[in-house]
Amino acid sequence: MAYTLDHVMMRIEDEEESLDWYTEHLDYEIKGEMDGGDFTNYFLGPEDMHEDGAILELTYNHGDHEYEMGDAWGHIAVRVEDVEEAYYELMDEGVEDYRPPEENPGYAFVKDPDGHEIEIVERDHGARWSIDHTMIRVEDATEALGYWTRTFEYEHTGRWEADSFANYFMKPEGAADEEMAVELTYNYDGRTYDMGDAWGHLCVRVDDLDDAWDDMLTRESADYRDPESCDHHYAFTKDPDGHEIELIER
């Protein structure tokens, strides 16, 4: 099983405002919608995204809800041809100035209406604004790298080690450039993180849900929400830091 990253889920407080923001500023279109009774999931992405590209799932819980961002989740990153051009295009459209490219050579950051951070990175592949990676913070780099390698058969696609932190990028072996990667950020100072609830989960695709779940248990991943408890539509495990990972059959 390839365990291609299918989507990343984030929770939003105002569905109209968030949908308008992503469709107007990132040129996303709504790829699908699921009504869960007391919540609605919206699936978004660029019009011409790659067949193995990841989509963004925005979850709106009906009624008034406020979410805590936490710091265990970091950001999503989107691809553009020119970071500076793209950033100031967003500024002209009224997006708040957050971390301009002058402060971060080669990349920049904006925030969506709920405060989710979105990195803008320069790539020569993938549709404009398509999701390049999702960053999560880990408390033990060795354990986290071993987890993704053993559990999902991922391999390093890049790493950056600085004086105070390290970033490790992981993807399935043989993954297309256009697929989303997971970025593991490890800070050397021994800090701990708060998960919050504004971020939801990462999701990986599997060929057979029951077989994949058996592999999760064999590889000692957390038995969190098994297929039976989810009506055999999906299942959830957790990484060693508590980040939720959905398994879905495609």
CSV table of C-alpha atoms in Angstrom, one decimal:
chain,number,residue,atom,x,y,z
A,1,MET,CA,0.0,0.0,0.0
A,2,ALA,CA,1.4,3.4,-1.0
A,3,TYR,CA,-0.2,5.4,1.9
A,4,THR,CA,-0.4,8.5,-0.3
A,5,LEU,CA,-1.4,11.5,1.7
A,6,ASP,CA,-5.0,12.2,0.7
A,7,HIS,CA,-5.9,15.3,2.6
A,8,VAL,CA,-5.4,17.5,5.7
A,9,MET,CA,-8.3,18.6,7.8
A,10,MET,CA,-8.7,21.9,9.6
A,11,ARG,CA,-11.7,23.2,11.6
A,12,ILE,CA,-13.3,26.6,10.7
A,13,GLU,CA,-15.6,28.9,12.7
A,14,ASP,CA,-17.4,30.6,9.8
A,15,GLU,CA,-18.0,28.5,6.7
A,16,GLU,CA,-18.9,31.3,4.3
A,17,GLU,CA,-15.9,33.4,5.3
A,18,SER,CA,-13.5,30.5,5.0
A,19,LEU,CA,-14.9,29.1,1.7
A,20,ASP,CA,-14.8,32.6,0.2
A,21,TRP,CA,-11.2,33.1,1.3
A,22,TYR,CA,-9.9,29.9,-0.2
A,23,THR,CA,-11.9,30.2,-3.5
A,24,GLU,CA,-11.1,33.9,-4.0
A,25,HIS,CA,-7.4,34.0,-2.9
A,26,LEU,CA,-6.1,30.5,-3.7
A,27,ASP,CA,-8.4,29.9,-6.6
A,28,TYR,CA,-9.7,26.7,-5.0
A,29,GLU,CA,-12.8,25.0,-6.1
A,30,ILE,CA,-15.1,22.8,-3.9
A,31,LYS,CA,-14.3,19.2,-5.0
A,32,GLY,CA,-16.9,17.7,-2.6
A,33,GLU,CA,-19.1,18.2,0.3
A,34,MET,CA,-20.4,15.9,3.1
A,35,ASP,CA,-23.2,16.7,5.4
A,36,GLY,CA,-22.8,14.9,8.7
A,37,GLY,CA,-25.9,16.3,10.4
A,38,ASP,CA,-24.3,18.5,12.9
A,39,PHE,CA,-21.3,19.3,10.8
A,40,THR,CA,-20.3,19.8,7.2
A,41,ASN,CA,-17.0,18.8,5.5
A,42,TYR,CA,-15.9,20.7,2.5
A,43,PHE,CA,-13.1,19.4,0.2
A,44,LEU,CA,-11.1,22.0,-1.8
A,45,GLY,CA,-8.2,22.2,-4.2
A,46,PRO,CA,-7.0,23.7,-7.4
A,47,GLU,CA,-9.0,23.0,-10.6
A,48,ASP,CA,-6.1,21.2,-12.3
A,49,MET,CA,-4.5,19.4,-9.4
A,50,HIS,CA,-2.5,16.2,-9.8
A,51,GLU,CA,-4.4,12.9,-9.5
A,52,ASP,CA,-2.3,12.1,-6.4
A,53,GLY,CA,-2.3,15.6,-5.0
A,54,ALA,CA,-3.7,16.2,-1.6
A,55,ILE,CA,-6.9,18.2,-0.9
A,56,LEU,CA,-7.9,20.5,1.9
A,57,GLU,CA,-10.7,19.4,4.1
A,58,LEU,CA,-12.5,22.2,6.0
A,59,THR,CA,-14.8,21.0,8.8
A,60,TYR,CA,-17.6,23.3,9.9
A,61,ASN,CA,-19.4,22.3,13.1
A,62,HIS,CA,-22.8,23.8,13.1
A,63,GLY,CA,-23.5,26.4,15.7
A,64,ASP,CA,-21.0,28.7,17.5
A,65,HIS,CA,-17.6,27.1,18.1
A,66,GLU,CA,-14.3,28.5,19.0
A,67,TYR,CA,-11.1,26.5,18.6
A,68,GLU,CA,-7.7,26.5,20.2
A,69,MET,CA,-4.8,26.6,17.7
A,70,GLY,CA,-2.3,24.8,19.8
A,71,ASP,CA,1.3,24.4,18.5
A,72,ALA,CA,1.7,20.7,17.8
A,73,TRP,CA,0.4,21.4,14.3
A,74,GLY,CA,2.4,24.0,12.3
A,75,HIS,CA,1.1,24.9,8.8
A,76,ILE,CA,0.2,23.8,5.3
A,77,ALA,CA,2.4,24.9,2.4
A,78,VAL,CA,1.2,25.8,-1.1
A,79,ARG,CA,3.2,25.9,-4.3
A,80,VAL,CA,3.7,28.9,-6.6
A,81,GLU,CA,6.1,29.8,-9.3
A,82,ASP,CA,7.3,33.0,-7.7
A,83,VAL,CA,7.0,33.5,-3.9
A,84,GLU,CA,7.3,37.3,-3.9
A,85,GLU,CA,4.9,37.8,-6.8
A,86,ALA,CA,2.3,35.5,-5.2
A,87,TYR,CA,2.6,37.1,-1.7
A,88,TYR,CA,2.1,40.6,-2.9
A,89,GLU,CA,-0.7,39.4,-5.2
A,90,LEU,CA,-2.4,38.3,-2.0
A,91,MET,CA,-1.6,41.6,-0.3
A,92,ASP,CA,-3.3,43.5,-3.1
A,93,GLU,CA,-6.4,41.3,-2.6
A,94,GLY,CA,-6.6,42.4,1.1
A,95,VAL,CA,-4.9,39.4,2.8
A,96,GLU,CA,-3.2,40.4,6.0
A,97,ASP,CA,0.5,41.0,5.9
A,98,TYR,CA,2.0,38.3,8.1
A,99,ARG,CA,5.5,37.1,7.2
A,100,PRO,CA,6.7,38.6,3.9
A,101,PRO,CA,9.4,37.1,1.7
A,102,GLU,CA,11.9,39.8,2.7
A,103,GLU,CA,12.0,38.2,6.2
A,104,ASN,CA,12.2,34.6,4.9
A,105,PRO,CA,14.2,34.3,1.6
A,106,GLY,CA,12.6,31.7,-0.5
A,107,TYR,CA,9.2,31.5,1.3
A,108,ALA,CA,6.6,33.5,3.0
A,109,PHE,CA,3.5,33.0,5.3
A,110,VAL,CA,-0.1,34.2,5.4
A,111,LYS,CA,-3.0,33.2,7.6
A,112,ASP,CA,-6.5,32.2,6.7
A,113,PRO,CA,-9.5,33.7,8.6
A,114,ASP,CA,-9.2,31.2,11.4
A,115,GLY,CA,-5.5,31.8,12.0
A,116,HIS,CA,-4.2,28.7,10.2
A,117,GLU,CA,-0.7,29.4,8.9
A,118,ILE,CA,-0.1,28.9,5.2
A,119,GLU,CA,3.4,28.9,3.9
A,120,ILE,CA,4.1,29.9,0.3
A,121,VAL,CA,6.9,28.0,-1.3
A,122,GLU,CA,8.5,28.1,-4.8
A,123,ARG,CA,8.2,25.0,-6.8
A,124,ASP,CA,8.6,24.1,-10.5
A,125,HIS,CA,6.0,21.3,-10.3
A,126,GLY,CA,2.3,21.0,-9.3
A,127,ALA,CA,-0.7,23.3,-9.8
A,128,ARG,CA,-0.5,26.8,-8.5
A,129,TRP,CA,-1.5,26.9,-4.8
A,130,SER,CA,-1.6,23.1,-4.6
A,131,ILE,CA,-0.6,21.7,-1.2
A,132,ASP,CA,3.1,20.9,-1.0
A,133,HIS,CA,3.4,19.7,2.6
A,134,THR,CA,1.9,19.8,6.0
A,135,MET,CA,4.1,20.6,9.0
A,136,ILE,CA,3.7,18.9,12.4
A,137,ARG,CA,6.0,19.3,15.4
A,138,VAL,CA,7.4,16.3,17.1
A,139,GLU,CA,9.0,15.9,20.5
A,140,ASP,CA,11.4,13.0,19.7
A,141,ALA,CA,12.8,13.1,16.1
A,142,THR,CA,14.2,9.6,16.2
A,143,GLU,CA,10.9,8.1,17.3
A,144,ALA,CA,8.9,10.2,14.8
A,145,LEU,CA,11.1,9.3,11.9
A,146,GLY,CA,11.0,5.6,12.8
A,147,TYR,CA,7.2,5.8,13.1
A,148,TRP,CA,6.6,7.1,9.6
A,149,THR,CA,9.2,4.8,8.1
A,150,ARG,CA,8.0,1.7,9.8
A,151,THR,CA,4.3,2.3,9.9
A,152,PHE,CA,3.7,3.9,6.5
A,153,GLU,CA,6.9,2.9,4.7
A,154,TYR,CA,7.8,6.5,4.1
A,155,GLU,CA,11.3,7.7,3.1
A,156,HIS,CA,13.2,11.0,3.4
A,157,THR,CA,12.7,13.4,0.5
A,158,GLY,CA,14.6,16.3,2.2
A,159,ARG,CA,16.0,17.5,5.4
A,160,TRP,CA,17.2,20.8,6.9
A,161,GLU,CA,19.1,20.9,10.1
A,162,ALA,CA,19.7,24.3,11.7
A,163,ASP,CA,21.3,25.4,15.0
A,164,SER,CA,18.1,25.1,17.0
A,165,PHE,CA,15.8,22.8,15.0
A,166,ALA,CA,15.6,20.3,12.2
A,167,ASN,CA,13.0,19.7,9.5
A,168,TYR,CA,12.5,16.3,7.9
A,169,PHE,CA,10.3,15.8,4.9
A,170,MET,CA,8.7,12.3,4.4
A,171,LYS,CA,6.8,10.7,1.5
A,172,PRO,CA,5.9,7.2,0.3
A,173,GLU,CA,8.7,5.6,-1.7
A,174,GLY,CA,8.3,6.5,-5.4
A,175,ALA,CA,5.8,9.3,-4.7
A,176,ALA,CA,5.2,11.8,-7.4
A,177,ASP,CA,6.6,15.3,-6.9
A,178,GLU,CA,3.1,16.6,-6.9
A,179,GLU,CA,2.1,14.6,-3.8
A,180,MET,CA,1.9,16.2,-0.4
A,181,ALA,CA,4.7,15.5,2.0
A,182,VAL,CA,4.6,15.5,5.8
A,183,GLU,CA,7.2,17.8,7.4
A,184,LEU,CA,8.4,16.8,10.8
A,185,THR,CA,9.8,19.7,12.8
A,186,TYR,CA,12.0,18.9,15.8
A,187,ASN,CA,13.2,21.7,18.1
A,188,TYR,CA,16.3,20.9,20.1
A,189,ASP,CA,15.3,22.6,23.3
A,190,GLY,CA,13.1,19.7,24.6
A,191,ARG,CA,9.8,21.6,24.5
A,192,THR,CA,6.4,20.0,24.6
A,193,TYR,CA,3.4,20.9,22.5
A,194,ASP,CA,-0.3,21.5,22.9
A,195,MET,CA,-2.4,19.7,20.3
A,196,GLY,CA,-5.4,22.2,20.4
A,197,ASP,CA,-8.4,21.4,18.3
A,198,ALA,CA,-8.3,23.8,15.4
A,199,TRP,CA,-6.3,21.3,13.4
A,200,GLY,CA,-7.9,17.9,12.8
A,201,HIS,CA,-5.9,15.2,11.1
A,202,LEU,CA,-3.8,14.0,8.2
A,203,CYS,CA,-5.4,11.3,6.0
A,204,VAL,CA,-3.7,8.5,4.0
A,205,ARG,CA,-5.2,6.4,1.2
A,206,VAL,CA,-5.2,2.7,1.4
A,207,ASP,CA,-6.3,-0.1,-1.0
A,208,ASP,CA,-8.0,-2.2,1.6
A,209,LEU,CA,-9.1,-0.6,4.9
A,210,ASP,CA,-9.2,-3.8,6.9
A,211,ASP,CA,-5.8,-5.1,5.6
A,212,ALA,CA,-4.3,-1.6,6.3
A,213,TRP,CA,-5.7,-1.6,9.8
A,214,ASP,CA,-4.2,-5.0,10.5
A,215,ASP,CA,-0.9,-3.6,9.4
A,216,MET,CA,-1.3,-0.6,11.7
A,217,LEU,CA,-1.7,-2.9,14.7
A,218,THR,CA,1.1,-5.3,13.7
A,219,ARG,CA,3.4,-2.2,13.4
A,220,GLU,CA,2.2,-1.1,16.9
A,221,SER,CA,0.5,2.1,15.8
A,222,ALA,CA,-2.2,3.3,18.2
A,223,ASP,CA,-5.6,1.5,18.2
A,224,TYR,CA,-7.6,4.7,18.3
A,225,ARG,CA,-10.8,4.3,16.1
A,226,ASP,CA,-10.9,1.0,14.3
A,227,PRO,CA,-12.9,0.4,11.0
A,228,GLU,CA,-15.8,-1.2,12.8
A,229,SER,CA,-16.3,1.8,15.1
A,230,CYS,CA,-16.4,4.0,11.9
A,231,ASP,CA,-18.9,1.8,10.0
A,232,HIS,CA,-16.0,0.5,7.9
A,233,HIS,CA,-15.8,3.8,6.0
A,234,TYR,CA,-12.5,4.9,7.5
A,235,ALA,CA,-10.4,4.4,10.6
A,236,PHE,CA,-8.0,6.5,12.8
A,237,THR,CA,-4.7,5.9,14.4
A,238,LYS,CA,-2.3,8.3,16.1
A,239,ASP,CA,1.5,9.0,15.8
A,240,PRO,CA,3.7,9.0,19.0
A,241,ASP,CA,2.9,12.7,19.5
A,242,GLY,CA,-0.8,12.3,19.3
A,243,HIS,CA,-1.4,13.6,15.8
A,244,GLU,CA,-4.5,11.9,14.4
A,245,ILE,CA,-4.0,10.0,11.1
A,246,GLU,CA,-7.1,8.9,9.2
A,247,LEU,CA,-7.0,5.8,6.9
A,248,ILE,CA,-9.5,5.9,4.0
A,249,GLU,CA,-10.1,3.4,1.2
A,250,ARG,CA,-9.8,4.8,-2.3
